[in-house]
mmCIF file of N, CA and C in Angstrom:
data_model
loop_
_atom_site.group_PDB
_atom_site.id
_atom_site.type_symbol
_atom_site.label_atom_id
_atom_site.label_comp_id
_atom_site.label_asym_id
_atom_site.label_seq_id
_atom_site.Cartn_x
_atom_site.Cartn_y
_atom_site.Cartn_z
ATOM 1 N N MET A 227 60.146 -176.634 91.910
ATOM 2 C CA MET A 227 60.461 -175.325 91.706
ATOM 3 C C MET A 227 59.829 -174.316 92.645
ATOM 4 N N LYS A 228 60.584 -173.575 93.207
ATOM 5 C CA LYS A 228 60.179 -172.586 94.240
ATOM 6 C C LYS A 228 59.267 -171.519 93.435
ATOM 7 N N SER A 229 58.321 -170.951 93.968
ATOM 8 C CA SER A 229 57.616 -169.786 93.374
ATOM 9 C C SER A 229 58.183 -168.591 94.079
ATOM 10 N N LEU A 230 57.954 -167.519 93.251
ATOM 11 C CA LEU A 230 58.527 -166.183 93.728
ATOM 12 C C LEU A 230 57.477 -165.738 94.873
ATOM 13 N N LEU A 231 56.249 -166.223 94.789
ATOM 14 C CA LEU A 231 55.201 -165.781 95.778
ATOM 15 C C LEU A 231 55.516 -166.274 97.024
ATOM 16 N N ASN A 232 56.039 -167.511 97.145
ATOM 17 C CA ASN A 232 56.302 -168.243 98.349
ATOM 18 C C ASN A 232 57.770 -168.034 98.949
ATOM 19 N N ASP A 233 58.566 -167.261 98.259
ATOM 20 C CA ASP A 233 59.922 -167.108 98.581
ATOM 21 C C ASP A 233 60.099 -166.040 99.693
ATOM 22 N N GLU A 234 60.665 -166.531 100.952
ATOM 23 C CA GLU A 234 60.826 -165.703 102.012
ATOM 24 C C GLU A 234 62.084 -164.670 101.838
ATOM 25 N N ASN A 235 62.910 -165.042 100.900
ATOM 26 C CA ASN A 235 64.091 -164.214 100.803
ATOM 27 C C ASN A 235 64.103 -163.255 99.571
ATOM 28 N N ILE A 236 62.861 -163.060 98.952
ATOM 29 C CA ILE A 236 62.789 -162.235 97.811
ATOM 30 C C ILE A 236 62.999 -160.731 98.036
ATOM 31 N N ILE A 237 62.821 -160.234 99.213
ATOM 32 C CA ILE A 237 63.063 -158.844 99.377
ATOM 33 C C ILE A 237 64.599 -158.552 99.372
ATOM 34 N N GLY A 238 65.415 -159.337 100.035
ATOM 35 C CA GLY A 238 66.891 -159.248 100.035
ATOM 36 C C GLY A 238 67.466 -159.579 98.724
ATOM 37 N N CYS A 239 66.876 -160.422 98.001
ATOM 38 C CA CYS A 239 67.468 -161.033 96.867
ATOM 39 C C CYS A 239 67.062 -160.375 95.589
ATOM 40 N N LEU A 240 65.933 -159.807 95.639
ATOM 41 C CA LEU A 240 65.486 -159.235 94.379
ATOM 42 C C LEU A 240 65.074 -157.827 94.461
ATOM 43 N N TYR A 241 64.078 -157.470 95.445
ATOM 44 C CA TYR A 241 63.540 -156.177 95.537
ATOM 45 C C TYR A 241 64.557 -155.077 96.027
ATOM 46 N N ALA A 242 65.377 -155.440 97.033
ATOM 47 C CA ALA A 242 66.417 -154.406 97.489
ATOM 48 C C ALA A 242 67.446 -154.292 96.397
ATOM 49 N N PRO A 243 67.819 -155.342 95.737
ATOM 50 C CA PRO A 243 68.881 -155.039 94.587
ATOM 51 C C PRO A 243 68.370 -154.170 93.514
ATOM 52 N N LEU A 244 67.094 -154.519 93.181
ATOM 53 C CA LEU A 244 66.443 -153.587 92.215
ATOM 54 C C LEU A 244 66.312 -152.080 92.616
ATOM 55 N N ALA A 245 65.957 -151.886 93.837
ATOM 56 C CA ALA A 245 65.933 -150.568 94.442
ATOM 57 C C ALA A 245 67.293 -149.848 94.436
ATOM 58 N N MET A 246 68.324 -150.704 94.824
ATOM 59 C CA MET A 246 69.687 -150.015 94.746
ATOM 60 C C MET A 246 70.142 -149.756 93.465
ATOM 61 N N ILE A 247 69.755 -150.681 92.421
ATOM 62 C CA ILE A 247 70.055 -150.376 90.984
ATOM 63 C C ILE A 247 69.573 -148.977 90.633
ATOM 64 N N LEU A 248 68.317 -148.767 90.926
ATOM 65 C CA LEU A 248 67.569 -147.497 90.767
ATOM 66 C C LEU A 248 68.355 -146.309 91.522
ATOM 67 N N LEU A 249 68.633 -146.423 92.725
ATOM 68 C CA LEU A 249 69.494 -145.445 93.372
ATOM 69 C C LEU A 249 70.751 -145.206 92.895
ATOM 70 N N LEU A 250 71.530 -146.184 92.425
ATOM 71 C CA LEU A 250 72.834 -146.100 91.907
ATOM 72 C C LEU A 250 72.826 -145.334 90.490
ATOM 73 N N GLY A 251 71.623 -145.632 89.838
ATOM 74 C CA GLY A 251 71.348 -144.889 88.417
ATOM 75 C C GLY A 251 71.232 -143.549 88.691
ATOM 76 N N ILE A 252 70.512 -143.084 89.822
ATOM 77 C CA ILE A 252 70.395 -141.692 90.126
ATOM 78 C C ILE A 252 71.767 -141.085 90.513
ATOM 79 N N MET A 253 72.475 -141.780 91.291
ATOM 80 C CA MET A 253 73.712 -141.306 91.639
ATOM 81 C C MET A 253 74.701 -141.284 90.463
ATOM 82 N N ILE A 254 74.588 -142.057 89.435
ATOM 83 C CA ILE A 254 75.416 -141.945 88.297
ATOM 84 C C ILE A 254 75.088 -140.697 87.559
ATOM 85 N N PHE A 255 73.787 -140.334 87.646
ATOM 86 C CA PHE A 255 73.325 -139.043 86.931
ATOM 87 C C PHE A 255 73.900 -137.976 87.484
ATOM 88 N N PHE A 256 74.138 -137.778 88.876
ATOM 89 C CA PHE A 256 74.644 -136.646 89.701
ATOM 90 C C PHE A 256 76.259 -136.675 89.493
ATOM 91 N N HIS A 257 76.684 -137.822 89.289
ATOM 92 C CA HIS A 257 78.190 -137.956 89.194
ATOM 93 C C HIS A 257 78.660 -138.274 87.617
ATOM 94 N N ARG A 258 77.815 -137.868 86.783
ATOM 95 C CA ARG A 258 78.235 -138.274 85.432
ATOM 96 C C ARG A 258 79.536 -137.733 84.849
ATOM 97 N N LYS A 259 80.122 -136.720 85.436
ATOM 98 C CA LYS A 259 81.233 -136.167 85.068
ATOM 99 C C LYS A 259 82.448 -136.441 85.997
ATOM 100 N N LYS A 260 82.205 -137.269 86.979
ATOM 101 C CA LYS A 260 83.198 -137.748 87.849
ATOM 102 C C LYS A 260 83.647 -139.170 87.831
ATOM 103 N N SER A 261 84.734 -139.665 88.254
ATOM 104 C CA SER A 261 85.050 -141.079 88.056
ATOM 105 C C SER A 261 84.278 -141.985 89.052
ATOM 106 N N PHE A 262 83.574 -141.434 90.064
ATOM 107 C CA PHE A 262 82.691 -142.215 90.895
ATOM 108 C C PHE A 262 81.632 -143.006 90.124
ATOM 109 N N LYS A 263 81.319 -142.525 88.914
ATOM 110 C CA LYS A 263 80.242 -143.215 88.213
ATOM 111 C C LYS A 263 80.716 -144.666 87.755
ATOM 112 N N TYR A 264 82.158 -144.904 87.594
ATOM 113 C CA TYR A 264 82.517 -146.288 87.396
ATOM 114 C C TYR A 264 82.305 -147.202 88.466
ATOM 115 N N VAL A 265 82.478 -146.727 89.719
ATOM 116 C CA VAL A 265 82.216 -147.514 90.895
ATOM 117 C C VAL A 265 80.717 -147.893 90.944
ATOM 118 N N TYR A 266 79.904 -146.873 90.734
ATOM 119 C CA TYR A 266 78.382 -147.031 90.689
ATOM 120 C C TYR A 266 78.025 -148.153 89.667
ATOM 121 N N MET A 267 78.690 -148.026 88.428
ATOM 122 C CA MET A 267 78.388 -149.049 87.329
ATOM 123 C C MET A 267 78.848 -150.356 87.725
ATOM 124 N N PHE A 268 80.040 -150.568 88.323
ATOM 125 C CA PHE A 268 80.401 -151.862 88.745
ATOM 126 C C PHE A 268 79.556 -152.583 89.771
ATOM 127 N N ASN A 269 79.045 -151.570 90.738
ATOM 128 C CA ASN A 269 78.024 -151.962 91.723
ATOM 129 C C ASN A 269 76.873 -152.529 91.077
ATOM 130 N N ILE A 270 76.254 -151.834 90.082
ATOM 131 C CA ILE A 270 75.099 -152.233 89.383
ATOM 132 C C ILE A 270 75.385 -153.558 88.600
ATOM 133 N N PHE A 271 76.476 -153.853 88.094
ATOM 134 C CA PHE A 271 76.880 -155.026 87.454
ATOM 135 C C PHE A 271 76.852 -156.133 88.377
ATOM 136 N N LEU A 272 77.366 -155.851 89.723
ATOM 137 C CA LEU A 272 77.358 -157.043 90.769
ATOM 138 C C LEU A 272 75.885 -157.286 91.172
ATOM 139 N N TYR A 273 75.037 -156.303 91.138
ATOM 140 C CA TYR A 273 73.538 -156.487 91.574
ATOM 141 C C TYR A 273 73.004 -157.342 90.406
ATOM 142 N N LEU A 274 73.298 -156.971 89.115
ATOM 143 C CA LEU A 274 72.542 -157.729 88.062
ATOM 144 C C LEU A 274 73.119 -159.223 88.036
ATOM 145 N N ILE A 275 74.392 -159.437 88.311
ATOM 146 C CA ILE A 275 74.794 -160.714 88.486
ATOM 147 C C ILE A 275 74.047 -161.537 89.592
ATOM 148 N N ALA A 276 73.866 -160.799 90.756
ATOM 149 C CA ALA A 276 73.237 -161.512 91.897
ATOM 150 C C ALA A 276 71.724 -161.795 91.459
ATOM 151 N N ILE A 277 71.045 -160.949 90.792
ATOM 152 C CA ILE A 277 69.673 -161.128 90.448
ATOM 153 C C ILE A 277 69.578 -162.383 89.524
ATOM 154 N N VAL A 278 70.567 -162.410 88.377
ATOM 155 C CA VAL A 278 70.366 -163.519 87.394
ATOM 156 C C VAL A 278 70.816 -164.830 88.160
ATOM 157 N N THR A 279 71.863 -164.885 88.988
ATOM 158 C CA THR A 279 72.077 -166.049 89.635
ATOM 159 C C THR A 279 71.038 -166.564 90.688
ATOM 160 N N TYR A 280 70.273 -165.587 91.232
ATOM 161 C CA TYR A 280 69.169 -165.766 92.121
ATOM 162 C C TYR A 280 68.062 -166.601 91.432
ATOM 163 N N PHE A 281 67.740 -166.115 90.104
ATOM 164 C CA PHE A 281 66.770 -166.853 89.332
ATOM 165 C C PHE A 281 67.146 -168.112 89.004
ATOM 166 N N ILE A 282 68.229 -168.314 88.663
ATOM 167 C CA ILE A 282 68.895 -169.656 88.262
ATOM 168 C C ILE A 282 68.776 -170.652 89.568
ATOM 169 N N ILE A 283 69.106 -170.173 90.601
ATOM 170 C CA ILE A 283 69.109 -170.942 91.888
ATOM 171 C C ILE A 283 67.638 -171.338 92.275
ATOM 172 N N ILE A 284 66.685 -170.293 92.270
ATOM 173 C CA ILE A 284 65.339 -170.731 92.561
ATOM 174 C C ILE A 284 64.527 -171.665 91.609
ATOM 175 N N ALA A 285 65.080 -171.749 90.230
ATOM 176 C CA ALA A 285 64.553 -172.416 89.220
ATOM 177 C C ALA A 285 64.964 -173.877 89.365
ATOM 178 N N GLN A 286 65.857 -174.288 90.227
ATOM 179 C CA GLN A 286 66.315 -175.569 90.400
ATOM 180 C C GLN A 286 65.377 -176.459 91.282
ATOM 181 N N PRO A 287 65.090 -177.675 90.967
ATOM 182 C CA PRO A 287 64.225 -178.615 91.787
ATOM 183 C C PRO A 287 64.879 -178.731 92.977
ATOM 184 N N ILE A 288 64.107 -178.994 94.080
ATOM 185 C CA ILE A 288 64.527 -179.188 95.330
ATOM 186 C C ILE A 288 64.468 -180.554 95.783
ATOM 187 N N GLY A 289 65.440 -181.074 96.422
ATOM 188 C CA GLY A 289 65.393 -182.349 96.962
ATOM 189 C C GLY A 289 65.702 -183.650 96.038
ATOM 190 N N LEU A 290 66.501 -183.382 95.038
ATOM 191 C CA LEU A 290 66.996 -184.469 94.139
ATOM 192 C C LEU A 290 67.982 -185.304 94.782
ATOM 193 N N GLY A 291 68.778 -184.899 95.694
ATOM 194 C CA GLY A 291 69.856 -185.526 96.144
ATOM 195 C C GLY A 291 71.161 -185.449 95.545
ATOM 196 N N TYR A 292 71.212 -184.888 94.360
ATOM 197 C CA TYR A 292 72.379 -184.590 93.503
ATOM 198 C C TYR A 292 72.355 -183.312 93.114
ATOM 199 N N GLU A 293 73.419 -182.602 93.303
ATOM 200 C CA GLU A 293 73.525 -181.183 92.861
ATOM 201 C C GLU A 293 74.823 -181.024 92.028
ATOM 202 N N SER A 294 74.664 -180.552 90.818
ATOM 203 C CA SER A 294 75.791 -180.478 89.931
ATOM 204 C C SER A 294 76.730 -179.428 90.380
ATOM 205 N N PRO A 295 77.935 -179.620 89.938
ATOM 206 C CA PRO A 295 79.034 -178.542 90.339
ATOM 207 C C PRO A 295 78.696 -177.296 89.777
ATOM 208 N N ILE A 296 78.035 -177.153 88.598
ATOM 209 C CA ILE A 296 77.676 -175.788 88.105
ATOM 210 C C ILE A 296 76.796 -175.023 88.955
ATOM 211 N N ILE A 297 75.794 -175.835 89.523
ATOM 212 C CA ILE A 297 74.930 -175.108 90.451
ATOM 213 C C ILE A 297 75.592 -174.665 91.739
ATOM 214 N N THR A 298 76.579 -175.511 92.107
ATOM 215 C CA THR A 298 77.391 -175.113 93.409
ATOM 216 C C THR A 298 78.277 -173.902 93.079
ATOM 217 N N ALA A 299 78.687 -173.892 91.942
ATOM 218 C CA ALA A 299 79.504 -172.609 91.524
ATOM 219 C C ALA A 299 78.572 -171.446 91.378
ATOM 220 N N ILE A 300 77.375 -171.629 90.922
ATOM 221 C CA ILE A 300 76.556 -170.429 90.575
ATOM 222 C C ILE A 300 76.028 -169.953 92.097
ATOM 223 N N LYS A 301 75.930 -170.792 93.097
ATOM 224 C CA LYS A 301 75.641 -170.489 94.395
ATOM 225 C C LYS A 301 76.708 -169.586 95.026
ATOM 226 N N PHE A 302 77.910 -169.933 94.747
ATOM 227 C CA PHE A 302 79.031 -169.208 95.179
ATOM 228 C C PHE A 302 79.233 -167.753 94.470
ATOM 229 N N ILE A 303 78.824 -167.771 93.219
ATOM 230 C CA ILE A 303 78.905 -166.640 92.448
ATOM 231 C C ILE A 303 77.718 -165.627 93.014
ATOM 232 N N TRP A 304 76.556 -166.245 93.390
ATOM 233 C CA TRP A 304 75.537 -165.400 93.973
ATOM 234 C C TRP A 304 75.957 -164.796 95.316
ATOM 235 N N LEU A 305 76.604 -165.622 96.205
ATOM 236 C CA LEU A 305 77.072 -165.164 97.429
ATOM 237 C C LEU A 305 78.044 -164.138 97.378
ATOM 238 N N ILE A 306 78.970 -164.219 96.478
ATOM 239 C CA ILE A 306 80.137 -163.232 96.430
ATOM 240 C C ILE A 306 79.557 -161.971 95.669
ATOM 241 N N SER A 307 78.623 -162.127 94.783
ATOM 242 C CA SER A 307 78.111 -160.842 94.199
ATOM 243 C C SER A 307 77.257 -160.192 94.961
ATOM 244 N N ILE A 308 76.345 -160.772 95.667
ATOM 245 C CA ILE A 308 75.355 -159.991 96.644
ATOM 246 C C ILE A 308 76.091 -159.494 97.804
ATOM 247 N N PHE A 309 77.076 -160.173 98.351
ATOM 248 C CA PHE A 309 77.797 -159.658 99.406
ATOM 249 C C PHE A 309 78.736 -158.479 99.024
ATOM 250 N N GLY A 310 79.278 -158.545 97.845
ATOM 251 C CA GLY A 310 80.217 -157.481 97.418
ATOM 252 C C GLY A 310 79.277 -156.292 96.963
ATOM 253 N N ALA A 311 78.136 -156.533 96.431
ATOM 254 C CA ALA A 311 77.211 -155.510 95.987
ATOM 255 C C ALA A 311 76.714 -154.664 97.192
ATOM 256 N N TYR A 312 76.354 -155.411 98.189
ATOM 257 C CA TYR A 312 75.851 -154.756 99.518
ATOM 258 C C TYR A 312 76.997 -153.906 100.102
ATOM 259 N N VAL A 313 78.076 -154.355 100.228
ATOM 260 C CA VAL A 313 79.215 -153.711 100.930
ATOM 261 C C VAL A 313 79.666 -152.543 99.989
ATOM 262 N N LEU A 314 79.764 -152.647 98.656
ATOM 263 C CA LEU A 314 80.057 -151.593 97.816
ATOM 264 C C LEU A 314 78.919 -150.462 97.850
ATOM 265 N N SER A 315 77.571 -150.985 97.994
ATOM 266 C CA SER A 315 76.643 -149.958 98.008
ATOM 267 C C SER A 315 76.815 -149.111 99.227
ATOM 268 N N ILE A 316 77.072 -149.581 100.480
ATOM 269 C CA ILE A 316 77.082 -148.827 101.677
ATOM 270 C C ILE A 316 78.413 -147.825 101.441
ATOM 271 N N SER A 317 79.437 -148.254 100.739
ATOM 272 C CA SER A 317 80.528 -147.192 100.607
ATOM 273 C C SER A 317 80.231 -146.299 99.645
ATOM 274 N N SER A 318 79.535 -146.811 98.415
ATOM 275 C CA SER A 318 79.091 -145.806 97.406
ATOM 276 C C SER A 318 78.243 -144.736 97.944
ATOM 277 N N ILE A 319 77.221 -145.117 98.723
ATOM 278 C CA ILE A 319 76.233 -144.045 99.374
ATOM 279 C C ILE A 319 77.011 -143.115 100.167
ATOM 280 N N GLY A 320 78.035 -143.636 100.993
ATOM 281 C CA GLY A 320 78.754 -142.904 101.907
ATOM 282 C C GLY A 320 79.758 -141.873 100.980
ATOM 283 N N VAL A 321 80.272 -142.295 100.053
ATOM 284 C CA VAL A 321 81.132 -141.443 99.194
ATOM 285 C C VAL A 321 80.112 -140.402 98.469
ATOM 286 N N PHE A 322 79.010 -140.818 98.111
ATOM 287 C CA PHE A 322 78.178 -139.805 97.471
ATOM 288 C C PHE A 322 77.621 -138.760 98.389
ATOM 289 N N VAL A 323 77.317 -139.082 99.542
ATOM 290 C CA VAL A 323 76.964 -138.092 100.519
ATOM 291 C C VAL A 323 78.092 -137.269 100.942
ATOM 292 N N VAL A 324 79.263 -137.793 101.205
ATOM 293 C CA VAL A 324 80.371 -136.917 101.587
ATOM 294 C C VAL A 324 80.740 -135.985 100.428
ATOM 295 N N GLU A 325 80.723 -136.445 99.143
ATOM 296 C CA GLU A 325 80.982 -135.449 98.084
ATOM 297 C C GLU A 325 80.028 -134.462 97.865
ATOM 298 N N GLN A 326 78.751 -134.883 98.202
ATOM 299 C CA GLN A 326 77.653 -133.806 98.043
ATOM 300 C C GLN A 326 77.611 -132.843 99.172
ATOM 301 N N ALA A 327 78.125 -133.294 100.481
ATOM 302 C CA ALA A 327 78.240 -132.388 101.525
ATOM 303 C C ALA A 327 79.286 -131.163 101.263
ATOM 304 N N GLN A 328 80.120 -131.273 100.340
ATOM 305 C CA GLN A 328 81.069 -130.210 100.109
ATOM 306 C C GLN A 328 80.221 -129.037 99.461
ATOM 307 N N ARG A 329 79.018 -129.281 98.847
ATOM 308 C CA ARG A 329 78.320 -128.205 98.087
ATOM 309 C C ARG A 329 76.879 -127.979 98.711
ATOM 310 N N HIS A 330 76.321 -128.910 99.490
ATOM 311 C CA HIS A 330 74.996 -128.817 99.722
ATOM 312 C C HIS A 330 74.782 -129.113 101.244
ATOM 313 N N MET A 331 73.753 -128.377 101.849
ATOM 314 C CA MET A 331 73.448 -128.372 103.215
ATOM 315 C C MET A 331 72.789 -129.751 103.712
ATOM 316 N N TRP A 332 71.809 -130.253 102.756
ATOM 317 C CA TRP A 332 71.148 -131.487 103.039
ATOM 318 C C TRP A 332 72.155 -132.681 103.389
ATOM 319 N N ALA A 333 73.138 -132.690 102.598
ATOM 320 C CA ALA A 333 74.235 -133.784 102.694
ATOM 321 C C ALA A 333 74.998 -133.531 104.134
ATOM 322 N N LYS A 334 75.172 -132.242 104.526
ATOM 323 C CA LYS A 334 75.842 -132.058 105.868
ATOM 324 C C LYS A 334 74.862 -132.546 106.953
ATOM 325 N N VAL A 335 73.662 -132.317 106.859
ATOM 326 C CA VAL A 335 72.689 -132.735 107.839
ATOM 327 C C VAL A 335 72.678 -134.166 107.900
ATOM 328 N N VAL A 336 72.772 -134.953 106.683
ATOM 329 C CA VAL A 336 72.625 -136.436 106.630
ATOM 330 C C VAL A 336 73.906 -136.916 107.391
ATOM 331 N N LEU A 337 74.990 -136.392 107.087
ATOM 332 C CA LEU A 337 76.288 -136.778 107.654
ATOM 333 C C LEU A 337 76.283 -136.538 109.244
ATOM 334 N N GLY A 338 75.798 -135.473 109.656
ATOM 335 C CA GLY A 338 75.635 -135.235 111.122
ATOM 336 C C GLY A 338 74.718 -136.272 111.709
ATOM 337 N N LEU A 339 73.578 -136.564 111.141
ATOM 338 C CA LEU A 339 72.691 -137.715 111.710
ATOM 339 C C LEU A 339 73.202 -139.048 111.588
ATOM 340 N N ALA A 340 74.039 -139.411 110.509
ATOM 341 C CA ALA A 340 74.729 -140.614 110.530
ATOM 342 C C ALA A 340 75.952 -140.605 111.705
ATOM 343 N N GLY A 341 76.564 -139.503 111.941
ATOM 344 C CA GLY A 341 77.514 -139.521 112.857
ATOM 345 C C GLY A 341 76.848 -139.741 114.267
ATOM 346 N N LEU A 342 75.643 -139.012 114.461
ATOM 347 C CA LEU A 342 74.902 -139.233 115.714
ATOM 348 C C LEU A 342 74.527 -140.644 115.981
ATOM 349 N N ALA A 343 74.042 -141.295 114.883
ATOM 350 C CA ALA A 343 73.624 -142.742 114.991
ATOM 351 C C ALA A 343 74.783 -143.624 115.314
ATOM 352 N N VAL A 344 75.994 -143.296 114.709
ATOM 353 C CA VAL A 344 77.180 -144.137 114.998
ATOM 354 C C VAL A 344 77.601 -144.047 116.582
ATOM 355 N N VAL A 345 77.391 -142.806 117.046
ATOM 356 C CA VAL A 345 77.756 -142.571 118.455
ATOM 357 C C VAL A 345 76.747 -143.315 119.379
ATOM 358 N N ILE A 346 75.475 -143.214 118.957
ATOM 359 C CA ILE A 346 74.355 -144.002 119.778
ATOM 360 C C ILE A 346 74.685 -145.376 119.715
ATOM 361 N N GLY A 347 74.977 -146.001 118.567
ATOM 362 C CA GLY A 347 75.232 -147.308 118.254
ATOM 363 C C GLY A 347 76.388 -147.973 119.197
ATOM 364 N N VAL A 348 77.404 -147.184 119.195
ATOM 365 C CA VAL A 348 78.650 -147.431 119.982
ATOM 366 C C VAL A 348 78.250 -147.502 121.524
ATOM 367 N N ILE A 349 77.451 -146.474 121.985
ATOM 368 C CA ILE A 349 77.087 -146.484 123.457
ATOM 369 C C ILE A 349 76.182 -147.689 123.666
ATOM 370 N N VAL A 350 75.292 -148.033 122.775
ATOM 371 C CA VAL A 350 74.452 -149.255 122.940
ATOM 372 C C VAL A 350 75.223 -150.534 123.027
ATOM 373 N N ALA A 351 76.108 -150.681 122.096
ATOM 374 C CA ALA A 351 76.962 -151.829 121.929
ATOM 375 C C ALA A 351 77.853 -151.841 123.229
ATOM 376 N N ALA A 352 78.347 -150.773 123.768
ATOM 377 C CA ALA A 352 79.150 -150.858 125.034
ATOM 378 C C ALA A 352 78.203 -151.334 126.107
ATOM 379 N N GLY A 353 76.979 -150.778 126.185
ATOM 380 C CA GLY A 353 76.038 -151.242 127.187
ATOM 381 C C GLY A 353 75.809 -152.685 127.175
ATOM 382 N N TYR A 354 75.620 -153.311 125.975
ATOM 383 C CA TYR A 354 75.486 -154.731 125.846
ATOM 384 C C TYR A 354 76.624 -155.435 126.153
ATOM 385 N N ALA A 355 77.868 -154.915 125.875
ATOM 386 C CA ALA A 355 79.027 -155.638 126.257
ATOM 387 C C ALA A 355 79.252 -155.560 127.717
ATOM 388 N N VAL A 356 78.940 -154.580 128.480
ATOM 389 C CA VAL A 356 79.006 -154.633 129.992
ATOM 390 C C VAL A 356 77.983 -155.552 130.474
ATOM 391 N N TRP A 357 76.793 -155.556 129.964
ATOM 392 C CA TRP A 357 75.703 -156.590 130.392
ATOM 393 C C TRP A 357 76.182 -157.998 130.136
ATOM 394 N N PHE A 358 76.765 -158.268 128.959
ATOM 395 C CA PHE A 358 77.240 -159.560 128.722
ATOM 396 C C PHE A 358 78.404 -160.072 129.564
ATOM 397 N N ILE A 359 79.276 -159.093 129.901
ATOM 398 C CA ILE A 359 80.316 -159.440 130.837
ATOM 399 C C ILE A 359 79.883 -159.721 132.213
ATOM 400 N N LYS A 360 78.872 -159.041 132.669
ATOM 401 C CA LYS A 360 78.212 -159.270 133.984
ATOM 402 C C LYS A 360 77.501 -160.761 133.888
ATOM 403 N N VAL A 361 76.940 -161.037 132.947
ATOM 404 C CA VAL A 361 76.167 -162.322 132.710
ATOM 405 C C VAL A 361 77.271 -163.472 132.893
ATOM 406 N N ILE A 362 78.378 -163.298 132.046
ATOM 407 C CA ILE A 362 79.290 -164.293 132.129
ATOM 408 C C ILE A 362 79.978 -164.357 133.559
ATOM 409 N N GLY A 363 80.067 -163.281 134.147
ATOM 410 C CA GLY A 363 80.726 -163.248 135.509
ATOM 411 C C GLY A 363 79.852 -164.056 136.551
ATOM 412 N N THR A 364 78.461 -164.155 136.292
ATOM 413 C CA THR A 364 77.652 -164.867 137.286
ATOM 414 C C THR A 364 77.804 -166.384 137.297
ATOM 415 N N PHE A 365 78.372 -166.840 136.194
ATOM 416 C CA PHE A 365 78.356 -168.316 136.025
ATOM 417 C C PHE A 365 79.513 -168.894 136.904
#
């Protein structure tokens, strides 16, 4: 059985989901009268599934040579739930900030900084693409 202290994936599998559950709870508080709260609740549900299945997976003994079909299914459930939760979190935070930008200046500043980061990311990615094409051309 793997110990939580020796697990190198604990940040992305336990701590980040717990932090996102807290953030989504705060977002539910601000959107308690809007329909966005249901998206946030579903996202929390996905994170809870991911955390429970993570604990089931790390509780399994390593190296037995036989893996039951239930554990294989739990691994797929964990993978789908954690991937879905992360993708839905990104979109939920985006929706929250865009909705808040209609009324608050801080959200407009965050949107401006996010837009600037996207532009810089595209420029850097284009630079790497040009460099990669030049490297391929030298072969």
